GROMACS .gro file of C-alpha atoms in nm:
model
  445
    1MET     CA    1   0.000   0.000   0.000
    2LEU     CA    2   0.126   0.347  -0.090
    3LYS     CA    3   0.191   0.583   0.200
    4ILE     CA    4   0.155   0.955   0.149
    5ARG     CA    5   0.460   1.146   0.261
    6GLY     CA    6   0.429   1.402   0.535
    7ILE     CA    7   0.057   1.373   0.608
    8VAL     CA    8  -0.161   1.171   0.839
    9PRO     CA    9  -0.310   0.873   0.648
   10LEU     CA   10  -0.664   0.944   0.539
   11VAL     CA   11  -0.962   0.716   0.503
   12VAL     CA   12  -1.048   0.886   0.180
   13LEU     CA   13  -1.393   0.744   0.128
   14ALA     CA   14  -1.522   0.746   0.484
   15LEU     CA   15  -1.846   0.941   0.509
   16ILE     CA   16  -1.826   1.242   0.732
   17ALA     CA   17  -2.092   1.214   1.004
   18GLY     CA   18  -2.385   1.442   0.937
   19CYS     CA   19  -2.250   1.537   0.597
   20GLY     CA   20  -2.566   1.497   0.390
   21TRP     CA   21  -2.590   1.772   0.129
   22SER     CA   22  -2.304   2.013   0.077
   23ASP     CA   23  -2.321   2.372  -0.039
   24ALA     CA   24  -2.296   2.374  -0.418
   25ALA     CA   25  -2.050   2.662  -0.391
   26GLU     CA   26  -1.805   2.440  -0.203
   27THR     CA   27  -1.557   2.213  -0.366
   28ILE     CA   28  -1.579   1.836  -0.331
   29ARG     CA   29  -1.418   1.662  -0.036
   30ASP     CA   30  -1.149   1.488  -0.240
   31LEU     CA   31  -0.997   1.825  -0.327
   32ARG     CA   32  -0.995   1.927   0.038
   33THR     CA   33  -0.851   1.608   0.183
   34LEU     CA   34  -0.625   1.461  -0.083
   35PRO     CA   35  -0.288   1.632  -0.144
   36GLN     CA   36  -0.302   1.808  -0.480
   37ASP     CA   37   0.070   1.744  -0.521
   38ALA     CA   38   0.154   1.441  -0.733
   39ARG     CA   39   0.490   1.401  -0.558
   40ALA     CA   40   0.304   1.291  -0.244
   41TYR     CA   41   0.209   0.966  -0.421
   42LEU     CA   42   0.556   0.869  -0.541
   43SER     CA   43   0.720   0.551  -0.416
   44PRO     CA   44   1.076   0.627  -0.296
   45ALA     CA   45   1.190   0.290  -0.431
   46SER     CA   46   1.084   0.359  -0.790
   47GLU     CA   47   1.036   0.734  -0.839
   48ALA     CA   48   1.367   0.779  -1.025
   49GLN     CA   49   1.359   0.448  -1.208
   50PRO     CA   50   1.311   0.478  -1.587
   51ALA     CA   51   0.995   0.313  -1.713
   52ALA     CA   52   1.158   0.241  -2.047
   53THR     CA   53   1.511   0.185  -2.170
   54ALA     CA   54   1.681   0.479  -2.340
   55GLU     CA   55   1.655   0.293  -2.671
   56ASP     CA   56   1.282   0.226  -2.630
   57GLN     CA   57   1.211   0.585  -2.535
   58GLU     CA   58   1.408   0.715  -2.833
   59ARG     CA   59   1.201   0.487  -3.053
   60LEU     CA   60   0.877   0.617  -2.901
   61ASP     CA   61   0.999   0.974  -2.940
   62ALA     CA   62   1.091   0.921  -3.306
   63ARG     CA   63   0.739   0.790  -3.367
   64TYR     CA   64   0.595   1.094  -3.189
   65ASN     CA   65   0.798   1.336  -3.402
   66GLU     CA   66   0.703   1.155  -3.722
   67GLN     CA   67   0.333   1.168  -3.632
   68PHE     CA   68   0.347   1.534  -3.532
   69LEU     CA   69   0.513   1.642  -3.858
   70SER     CA   70   0.323   1.399  -4.083
   71PRO     CA   71   0.066   1.647  -4.226
   72TRP     CA   72   0.343   1.819  -4.420
   73ARG     CA   73   0.411   1.506  -4.624
   74GLN     CA   74   0.053   1.453  -4.732
   75THR     CA   75  -0.025   1.484  -5.100
   76GLN     CA   76  -0.402   1.453  -5.076
   77PRO     CA   77  -0.676   1.478  -4.811
   78ARG     CA   78  -0.737   1.187  -4.575
   79HIS     CA   79  -1.106   1.281  -4.555
   80GLY     CA   80  -1.344   1.285  -4.850
   81VAL     CA   81  -1.599   1.555  -4.917
   82ASP     CA   82  -1.889   1.334  -4.805
   83GLU     CA   83  -1.724   1.282  -4.468
   84VAL     CA   84  -1.667   1.655  -4.419
   85ASP     CA   85  -2.020   1.738  -4.538
   86ARG     CA   86  -2.167   1.493  -4.287
   87SER     CA   87  -2.129   1.744  -4.002
   88PHE     CA   88  -2.330   2.007  -4.189
   89LYS     CA   89  -2.611   1.759  -4.251
   90ARG     CA   90  -2.604   1.637  -3.892
   91TYR     CA   91  -2.628   1.980  -3.737
   92ARG     CA   92  -2.891   2.104  -3.981
   93LYS     CA   93  -3.119   1.843  -3.826
   94ALA     CA   94  -3.018   1.950  -3.473
   95PRO     CA   95  -2.873   2.304  -3.486
   96GLY     CA   96  -2.885   2.343  -3.107
   97TYR     CA   97  -2.869   2.666  -2.911
   98ALA     CA   98  -2.666   2.986  -2.944
   99GLU     CA   99  -2.478   3.169  -2.669
  100ASN     CA  100  -2.788   3.379  -2.594
  101GLY     CA  101  -3.000   3.073  -2.520
  102ARG     CA  102  -3.200   3.101  -2.840
  103PRO     CA  103  -3.218   2.809  -3.086
  104HIS     CA  104  -3.011   2.821  -3.402
  105ALA     CA  105  -3.208   2.817  -3.726
  106PRO     CA  106  -3.144   2.531  -3.971
  107GLU     CA  107  -3.106   2.795  -4.242
  108TRP     CA  108  -2.793   2.921  -4.066
  109ILE     CA  109  -2.633   2.582  -4.124
  110ASP     CA  110  -2.737   2.604  -4.490
  111GLU     CA  111  -2.554   2.938  -4.517
  112LEU     CA  112  -2.239   2.789  -4.368
  113ARG     CA  113  -2.258   2.496  -4.608
  114ALA     CA  114  -2.296   2.728  -4.907
  115LEU     CA  115  -1.992   2.919  -4.782
  116ALA     CA  116  -1.793   2.595  -4.783
  117ARG     CA  117  -1.853   2.553  -5.160
  118PHE     CA  118  -1.798   2.178  -5.162
  119GLU     CA  119  -1.842   2.169  -5.539
  120THR     CA  120  -1.474   2.276  -5.559
  121TYR     CA  121  -1.347   2.034  -5.288
  122PRO     CA  122  -1.050   2.010  -5.239
  123ASN     CA  123  -0.942   2.354  -5.360
  124ALA     CA  124  -0.616   2.394  -5.161
  125GLY     CA  125  -0.362   2.122  -5.086
  126TYR     CA  126  -0.052   2.262  -4.919
  127ALA     CA  127   0.153   2.240  -4.601
  128GLY     CA  128   0.083   2.499  -4.335
  129MET     CA  129   0.179   2.597  -3.983
  130THR     CA  130  -0.027   2.761  -3.712
  131ILE     CA  131   0.127   3.096  -3.622
  132ARG     CA  132  -0.091   3.150  -3.314
  133PRO     CA  133  -0.313   2.928  -3.097
  134ALA     CA  134  -0.606   2.815  -3.311
  135ASP     CA  135  -0.945   2.665  -3.230
  136VAL     CA  136  -1.040   2.382  -3.464
  137ARG     CA  137  -1.412   2.403  -3.536
  138VAL     CA  138  -1.656   2.142  -3.666
  139LEU     CA  139  -1.811   2.405  -3.896
  140PRO     CA  140  -1.656   2.729  -4.028
  141THR     CA  141  -1.786   2.960  -3.756
  142LYS     CA  142  -1.679   3.092  -3.417
  143LYS     CA  143  -2.038   3.085  -3.293
  144PRO     CA  144  -2.105   2.807  -3.039
  145ARG     CA  145  -2.355   2.526  -3.058
  146PHE     CA  146  -2.486   2.410  -2.721
  147GLY     CA  147  -2.703   2.104  -2.680
  148GLY     CA  148  -2.941   2.273  -2.436
  149LEU     CA  149  -3.011   2.587  -2.241
  150ASN     CA  150  -2.763   2.481  -1.971
  151GLY     CA  151  -2.505   2.342  -2.211
  152TYR     CA  152  -2.208   2.556  -2.115
  153PRO     CA  153  -1.913   2.484  -2.148
  154PHE     CA  154  -1.987   2.210  -2.398
  155ASP     CA  155  -1.976   2.392  -2.731
  156LEU     CA  156  -2.021   2.099  -2.967
  157PHE     CA  157  -1.873   2.295  -3.258
  158GLN     CA  158  -1.539   2.300  -3.076
  159GLN     CA  159  -1.326   2.014  -3.205
  160THR     CA  160  -0.989   2.081  -3.042
  161ALA     CA  161  -0.729   2.355  -3.002
  162LEU     CA  162  -0.394   2.373  -3.178
  163PRO     CA  163  -0.093   2.538  -3.012
  164VAL     CA  164   0.122   2.786  -3.198
  165ASN     CA  165   0.356   2.614  -3.447
  166THR     CA  166   0.149   2.302  -3.512
  167PRO     CA  167   0.189   2.142  -3.860
  168VAL     CA  168  -0.127   2.119  -4.071
  169TYR     CA  169  -0.226   2.012  -4.420
  170VAL     CA  170  -0.457   2.273  -4.572
  171VAL     CA  171  -0.728   2.093  -4.766
  172HIS     CA  172  -0.989   2.352  -4.858
  173ALA     CA  173  -1.086   2.718  -4.824
  174THR     CA  174  -1.431   2.874  -4.790
  175ARG     CA  175  -1.569   3.099  -5.062
  176ASP     CA  176  -1.461   3.416  -4.877
  177LYS     CA  177  -1.120   3.260  -4.788
  178ASP     CA  178  -1.184   3.339  -4.421
  179TRP     CA  179  -1.176   2.972  -4.309
  180LEU     CA  180  -0.949   2.682  -4.395
  181LEU     CA  181  -1.027   2.314  -4.359
  182VAL     CA  182  -0.710   2.154  -4.222
  183GLU     CA  183  -0.597   1.807  -4.132
  184THR     CA  184  -0.363   1.769  -3.837
  185ALA     CA  185  -0.197   1.467  -3.682
  186TRP     CA  186  -0.503   1.444  -3.454
  187PHE     CA  187  -0.809   1.587  -3.625
  188VAL     CA  188  -0.974   1.747  -3.927
  189GLY     CA  189  -1.162   2.074  -3.888
  190TRP     CA  190  -1.197   2.442  -3.974
  191ILE     CA  191  -0.965   2.715  -3.847
  192PRO     CA  192  -0.946   3.088  -3.929
  193ALA     CA  193  -0.720   3.151  -4.227
  194GLU     CA  194  -0.537   3.423  -4.035
  195ASP     CA  195  -0.402   3.156  -3.796
  196VAL     CA  196  -0.209   2.967  -4.067
  197ALA     CA  197   0.101   3.041  -4.276
  198ARG     CA  198   0.203   2.846  -4.585
  199MET     CA  199   0.518   2.638  -4.534
  200SER     CA  200   0.806   2.616  -4.781
  201GLU     CA  201   1.005   2.300  -4.844
  202ALA     CA  202   1.310   2.460  -4.684
  203GLY     CA  203   1.108   2.542  -4.371
  204ILE     CA  204   0.975   2.186  -4.355
  205ARG     CA  205   1.324   2.038  -4.381
  206ALA     CA  206   1.450   2.271  -4.106
  207TRP     CA  207   1.180   2.139  -3.871
  208GLU     CA  208   1.230   1.777  -3.974
  209ARG     CA  209   1.602   1.772  -3.899
  210GLY     CA  210   1.577   1.799  -3.520
  211PRO     CA  211   1.690   1.746  -3.247
  212TYR     CA  212   1.418   1.908  -3.039
  213VAL     CA  213   1.350   2.077  -2.709
  214THR     CA  214   1.020   2.043  -2.526
  215ILE     CA  215   0.830   2.293  -2.313
  216LEU     CA  216   0.754   2.185  -1.955
  217ARG     CA  217   0.522   2.464  -1.840
  218ASP     CA  218   0.237   2.664  -1.988
  219GLY     CA  219   0.299   3.019  -2.094
  220VAL     CA  220   0.674   3.007  -2.156
  221PRO     CA  221   0.771   3.328  -2.342
  222VAL     CA  222   0.958   3.292  -2.670
  223TYR     CA  223   1.169   3.582  -2.797
  224GLY     CA  224   1.359   3.666  -3.112
  225ALA     CA  225   1.720   3.554  -3.060
  226ALA     CA  226   1.871   3.861  -3.229
  227ASP     CA  227   1.641   4.144  -3.120
  228GLY     CA  228   1.480   4.007  -2.803
  229MET     CA  229   1.134   4.089  -2.936
  230PHE     CA  230   0.850   3.888  -2.781
  231LEU     CA  231   0.705   3.638  -3.028
  232PHE     CA  232   0.453   3.421  -2.842
  233HIS     CA  233   0.388   3.207  -2.536
  234ALA     CA  234   0.456   2.834  -2.578
  235PRO     CA  235   0.239   2.582  -2.392
  236LEU     CA  236   0.339   2.271  -2.202
  237GLY     CA  237   0.405   1.990  -2.449
  238ALA     CA  238   0.517   2.211  -2.739
  239MET     CA  239   0.835   2.116  -2.928
  240PHE     CA  240   1.082   2.318  -3.134
  241PRO     CA  241   1.397   2.230  -3.331
  242LEU     CA  242   1.708   2.297  -3.125
  243ALA     CA  243   1.965   2.531  -3.281
  244LYS     CA  244   2.205   2.583  -2.990
  245ALA     CA  245   2.225   2.530  -2.615
  246ARG     CA  246   2.338   2.837  -2.420
  247ASP     CA  247   2.429   2.889  -2.056
  248ASP     CA  248   2.115   3.097  -2.005
  249GLY     CA  249   1.876   2.895  -2.221
  250TRP     CA  250   1.817   2.759  -2.568
  251GLU     CA  251   1.818   2.890  -2.920
  252VAL     CA  252   1.542   2.723  -3.120
  253LEU     CA  253   1.373   2.751  -3.458
  254VAL     CA  254   1.020   2.886  -3.472
  255THR     CA  255   0.784   2.975  -3.754
  256VAL     CA  256   0.625   3.318  -3.800
  257ALA     CA  257   0.438   3.471  -4.093
  258ASN     CA  258   0.537   3.749  -4.331
  259GLU     CA  259   0.294   4.006  -4.475
  260LYS     CA  260   0.188   3.755  -4.743
  261ARG     CA  261   0.110   3.496  -4.475
  262GLU     CA  262   0.402   3.284  -4.588
  263ALA     CA  263   0.587   3.091  -4.319
  264VAL     CA  264   0.929   3.225  -4.220
  265THR     CA  265   1.170   3.023  -4.008
  266ARG     CA  266   1.323   3.239  -3.738
  267LEU     CA  267   1.587   3.188  -3.470
  268ALA     CA  268   1.431   3.234  -3.126
  269PHE     CA  269   1.532   3.210  -2.761
  270VAL     CA  270   1.374   3.048  -2.456
  271ALA     CA  271   1.526   3.086  -2.111
  272SER     CA  272   1.652   2.783  -1.919
  273GLY     CA  273   1.415   2.637  -1.662
  274PRO     CA  274   1.087   2.498  -1.795
  275VAL     CA  275   1.256   2.365  -2.111
  276ALA     CA  276   1.443   2.038  -2.172
  277ARG     CA  277   1.584   1.828  -2.451
  278LYS     CA  278   1.319   1.598  -2.591
  279PRO     CA  279   1.242   1.338  -2.477
  280LEU     CA  280   1.230   1.402  -2.104
  281PRO     CA  281   1.336   1.081  -1.920
  282LEU     CA  282   1.027   0.873  -1.846
  283THR     CA  283   1.039   0.838  -1.467
  284PRO     CA  284   0.754   0.864  -1.215
  285ARG     CA  285   0.928   1.165  -1.061
  286ASN     CA  286   0.931   1.352  -1.393
  287ILE     CA  287   0.569   1.255  -1.466
  288ALA     CA  288   0.468   1.381  -1.122
  289GLY     CA  289   0.646   1.707  -1.197
  290GLN     CA  290   0.446   1.751  -1.517
  291ILE     CA  291   0.121   1.666  -1.336
  292ASN     CA  292   0.196   1.944  -1.089
  293GLU     CA  293   0.228   2.186  -1.379
  294LEU     CA  294  -0.123   2.090  -1.492
  295ILE     CA  295  -0.299   2.040  -1.161
  296ARG     CA  296  -0.572   2.295  -1.086
  297GLU     CA  297  -0.560   2.410  -1.448
  298PRO     CA  298  -0.914   2.501  -1.565
  299TYR     CA  299  -1.127   2.256  -1.761
  300GLY     CA  300  -1.181   2.357  -2.123
  301TRP     CA  301  -1.403   2.147  -2.348
  302GLY     CA  302  -1.216   2.089  -2.672
  303GLY     CA  303  -0.947   2.335  -2.568
  304LEU     CA  304  -1.182   2.634  -2.541
  305ASN     CA  305  -1.032   2.948  -2.390
  306GLY     CA  306  -0.685   2.797  -2.403
  307SER     CA  307  -0.774   2.530  -2.146
  308ARG     CA  308  -0.781   2.150  -2.167
  309ASP     CA  309  -1.035   1.871  -2.129
  310CYS     CA  310  -0.959   1.521  -2.000
  311SER     CA  311  -0.791   1.381  -2.311
  312ALA     CA  312  -0.597   1.697  -2.399
  313THR     CA  313  -0.462   1.707  -2.043
  314LEU     CA  314  -0.313   1.359  -2.075
  315ARG     CA  315  -0.196   1.415  -2.433
  316ASP     CA  316   0.003   1.721  -2.330
  317LEU     CA  317   0.122   1.558  -2.007
  318PHE     CA  318   0.302   1.282  -2.197
  319ALA     CA  319   0.417   1.490  -2.497
  320PRO     CA  320   0.751   1.596  -2.338
  321PHE     CA  321   0.833   1.226  -2.291
  322GLY     CA  322   0.783   1.154  -2.660
  323ILE     CA  323   0.476   0.939  -2.598
  324TRP     CA  324   0.213   0.994  -2.862
  325LEU     CA  325  -0.149   1.000  -2.753
  326PRO     CA  326  -0.438   1.067  -2.992
  327ARG     CA  327  -0.678   1.351  -2.915
  328ASN     CA  328  -0.986   1.139  -2.838
  329SER     CA  329  -1.017   0.951  -2.506
  330SER     CA  330  -1.142   0.629  -2.666
  331GLU     CA  331  -0.845   0.626  -2.905
  332GLN     CA  332  -0.606   0.701  -2.620
  333ALA     CA  333  -0.736   0.394  -2.441
  334ARG     CA  334  -0.622   0.177  -2.732
  335GLN     CA  335  -0.264   0.308  -2.726
  336GLY     CA  336   0.039   0.214  -2.520
  337GLY     CA  337   0.193  -0.113  -2.422
  338GLY     CA  338  -0.118  -0.319  -2.355
  339VAL     CA  339  -0.491  -0.290  -2.289
  340ILE     CA  340  -0.679  -0.484  -2.021
  341ASN     CA  341  -1.053  -0.515  -2.077
  342LEU     CA  342  -1.247  -0.430  -1.761
  343LYS     CA  343  -1.593  -0.396  -1.911
  344ARG     CA  344  -1.739  -0.733  -1.811
  345LEU     CA  345  -1.575  -0.755  -1.470
  346ARG     CA  346  -1.755  -0.697  -1.142
  347PRO     CA  347  -1.654  -0.370  -0.972
  348GLU     CA  348  -1.462  -0.547  -0.699
  349VAL     CA  349  -1.268  -0.746  -0.960
  350ARG     CA  350  -1.195  -0.430  -1.158
  351LYS     CA  351  -1.055  -0.272  -0.843
  352GLU     CA  352  -0.837  -0.574  -0.773
  353GLN     CA  353  -0.704  -0.570  -1.131
  354ILE     CA  354  -0.611  -0.203  -1.110
  355LEU     CA  355  -0.445  -0.234  -0.769
  356SER     CA  356  -0.250  -0.547  -0.863
  357ARG     CA  357  -0.161  -0.477  -1.226
  358GLY     CA  358  -0.177  -0.100  -1.265
  359ILE     CA  359   0.153   0.090  -1.267
  360PRO     CA  360   0.120   0.425  -1.089
  361PHE     CA  361   0.178   0.723  -1.321
  362LEU     CA  362   0.190   0.491  -1.625
  363THR     CA  363  -0.162   0.345  -1.647
  364LEU     CA  364  -0.468   0.502  -1.811
  365LEU     CA  365  -0.820   0.423  -1.689
  366TRP     CA  366  -1.096   0.475  -1.941
  367GLU     CA  367  -1.472   0.492  -1.933
  368PRO     CA  368  -1.671   0.600  -2.240
  369GLY     CA  369  -1.627   0.975  -2.267
  370HIS     CA  370  -1.361   1.017  -1.999
  371ILE     CA  371  -0.999   0.918  -1.935
  372MET     CA  372  -0.780   0.933  -1.623
  373LEU     CA  373  -0.426   0.853  -1.509
  374TYR     CA  374  -0.382   0.608  -1.220
  375VAL     CA  375  -0.139   0.756  -0.965
  376GLY     CA  376  -0.159   0.501  -0.683
  377SER     CA  377  -0.378   0.417  -0.386
  378VAL     CA  378  -0.440   0.519  -0.027
  379GLN     CA  379  -0.618   0.289   0.219
  380ASP     CA  380  -0.678   0.059  -0.082
  381GLU     CA  381  -0.869   0.335  -0.259
  382ILE     CA  382  -0.766   0.403  -0.618
  383LEU     CA  383  -0.647   0.757  -0.690
  384VAL     CA  384  -0.645   0.920  -1.032
  385PHE     CA  385  -0.534   1.241  -1.198
  386HIS     CA  386  -0.789   1.380  -1.443
  387ASN     CA  387  -0.954   1.698  -1.568
  388PHE     CA  388  -1.332   1.709  -1.534
  389TRP     CA  389  -1.619   1.955  -1.520
  390SER     CA  390  -1.864   1.858  -1.247
  391VAL     CA  391  -2.012   1.607  -1.005
  392LYS     CA  392  -2.387   1.545  -1.015
  393ALA     CA  393  -2.617   1.394  -0.753
  394ARG     CA  394  -2.919   1.226  -0.911
  395ASP     CA  395  -3.242   1.087  -0.769
  396ARG     CA  396  -3.377   0.742  -0.844
  397LYS     CA  397  -3.531   0.867  -1.169
  398GLY     CA  398  -3.198   1.004  -1.288
  399ARG     CA  399  -3.289   1.369  -1.235
  400VAL     CA  400  -3.008   1.598  -1.124
  401GLN     CA  401  -3.073   1.722  -0.771
  402GLN     CA  402  -2.738   1.888  -0.709
  403LYS     CA  403  -2.441   1.979  -0.924
  404VAL     CA  404  -2.100   2.083  -0.796
  405ILE     CA  405  -1.870   2.243  -1.053
  406VAL     CA  406  -1.512   2.120  -1.021
  407GLY     CA  407  -1.386   2.253  -1.354
  408GLN     CA  408  -1.019   2.171  -1.312
  409ALA     CA  409  -0.750   1.906  -1.325
  410ALA     CA  410  -0.724   1.728  -0.991
  411ILE     CA  411  -0.625   1.416  -0.803
  412THR     CA  412  -0.934   1.235  -0.674
  413THR     CA  413  -1.071   0.895  -0.586
  414LEU     CA  414  -1.286   0.712  -0.840
  415HIS     CA  415  -1.592   0.835  -0.652
  416PRO     CA  416  -1.549   1.213  -0.630
  417GLY     CA  417  -1.843   1.379  -0.459
  418GLU     CA  418  -1.951   1.070  -0.271
  419GLU     CA  419  -2.029   1.291   0.027
  420LEU     CA  420  -2.320   1.442  -0.168
  421GLU     CA  421  -2.512   1.116  -0.148
  422GLY     CA  422  -2.819   1.075   0.068
  423GLU     CA  423  -3.102   0.831   0.112
  424THR     CA  424  -3.259   0.916  -0.224
  425VAL     CA  425  -2.969   1.050  -0.432
  426ARG     CA  426  -2.653   0.895  -0.570
  427THR     CA  427  -2.340   1.019  -0.744
  428SER     CA  428  -2.145   0.840  -1.014
  429ASN     CA  429  -1.881   0.590  -0.902
  430ARG     CA  430  -1.638   0.577  -1.193
  431LEU     CA  431  -1.520   0.232  -1.089
  432HIS     CA  432  -1.856   0.097  -1.208
  433ALA     CA  433  -1.819   0.270  -1.546
  434LEU     CA  434  -1.463   0.167  -1.636
  435TRP     CA  435  -1.415  -0.026  -1.959
  436ALA     CA  436  -1.039  -0.048  -1.998
  437MET     CA  437  -0.700  -0.011  -1.834
  438THR     CA  438  -0.412   0.086  -2.063
  439MET     CA  439  -0.041   0.051  -1.988
  440MET     CA  440   0.156   0.344  -2.127
  441VAL     CA  441   0.462   0.129  -2.189
  442PRO     CA  442   0.499  -0.248  -2.234
  443PRO     CA  443   0.536  -0.430  -1.900
  444ALA     CA  444   0.887  -0.536  -1.806
  445PRO     CA  445   0.971  -0.896  -1.909
   0.00000   0.00000   0.00000
């Protein structure tokens, strides 16, 4: 059993006498009682032990880099026009609600579809690079689509978010040239044309050569190496070709745009500290350090407002280690060194499987629509790191009686908000919903 350093052991799921209903403005008990410091759950015997050999991690990192840069070597779209058009047809039937609570009109979707001019698809076909953070949209519009009057923050037109300097393949442009349909290593979707610059072959080769550095903290400022001019903030998980290591930091290559929106490769500088050569050694201690950079970060459905949802949190967490994770939680659950099917097991057997076979900091736990990282156990209770929106207490008819907004990345049990339960209401125990356990690296022989 894992012991938490420096705190009195907690019975994390014991009901507090007289608890009953909590004030919805309060946070859940797990966030008050469990240390929100991933280092507290490290095992001294294994925290510095590499989870993969140097050769294996280099191989994983090479695969990551190849995947990340792969859109530049496309010669045709991976998605046909019928597949892209399917979203327009789907949302014309169910256009949902706008930000003002009023329903969208189906005719609005027709206007967007006419703007897409699919009769010319594909009308682009070139390599591009994001020159600023970009939201990838299901349809070519910044307007949200909520499923109901209380749908926030789940804008179903938000596909994902791309950091600055993400490779894309530009497939198609709208009639007014304001939106571009792009394919990335993760997704296909629409982004504003102003967020993309056209790459040259020389620029592509400069990025492909490597080696690379990786960013270990959100919001790291990047400056011009010659003039010191601020260029942009780089997020955790970003990577850049390394030009030269300096005593005070790193010179790297970045891509900016000229007045014609053509990509220009520029020498830039990032200060030492939250930057390392890629890949970062895959040890529990280093993973815990990256978790601490993400913990308490706000929840953002599909990357809205520069934040992350559950799958983006784990994708970016493992990016510095050169471990590739897809964008979608169900696809993430099929990655790694091995998948254990939990779907047909009784809850107590699932728990035993996780406690006996799960590797803390290196095991994903997946239920449909949500993914978490197993970090260990306390008092035989499974603990996970994940980013989630809320906890709901429902009555026997499934109606929501209380909702507590969490809205952040946190370390919790598999039953966050259990203290909200009463005689007639229950909260979701994620142990009962788990379908799979995924090992991030192959188990040791």
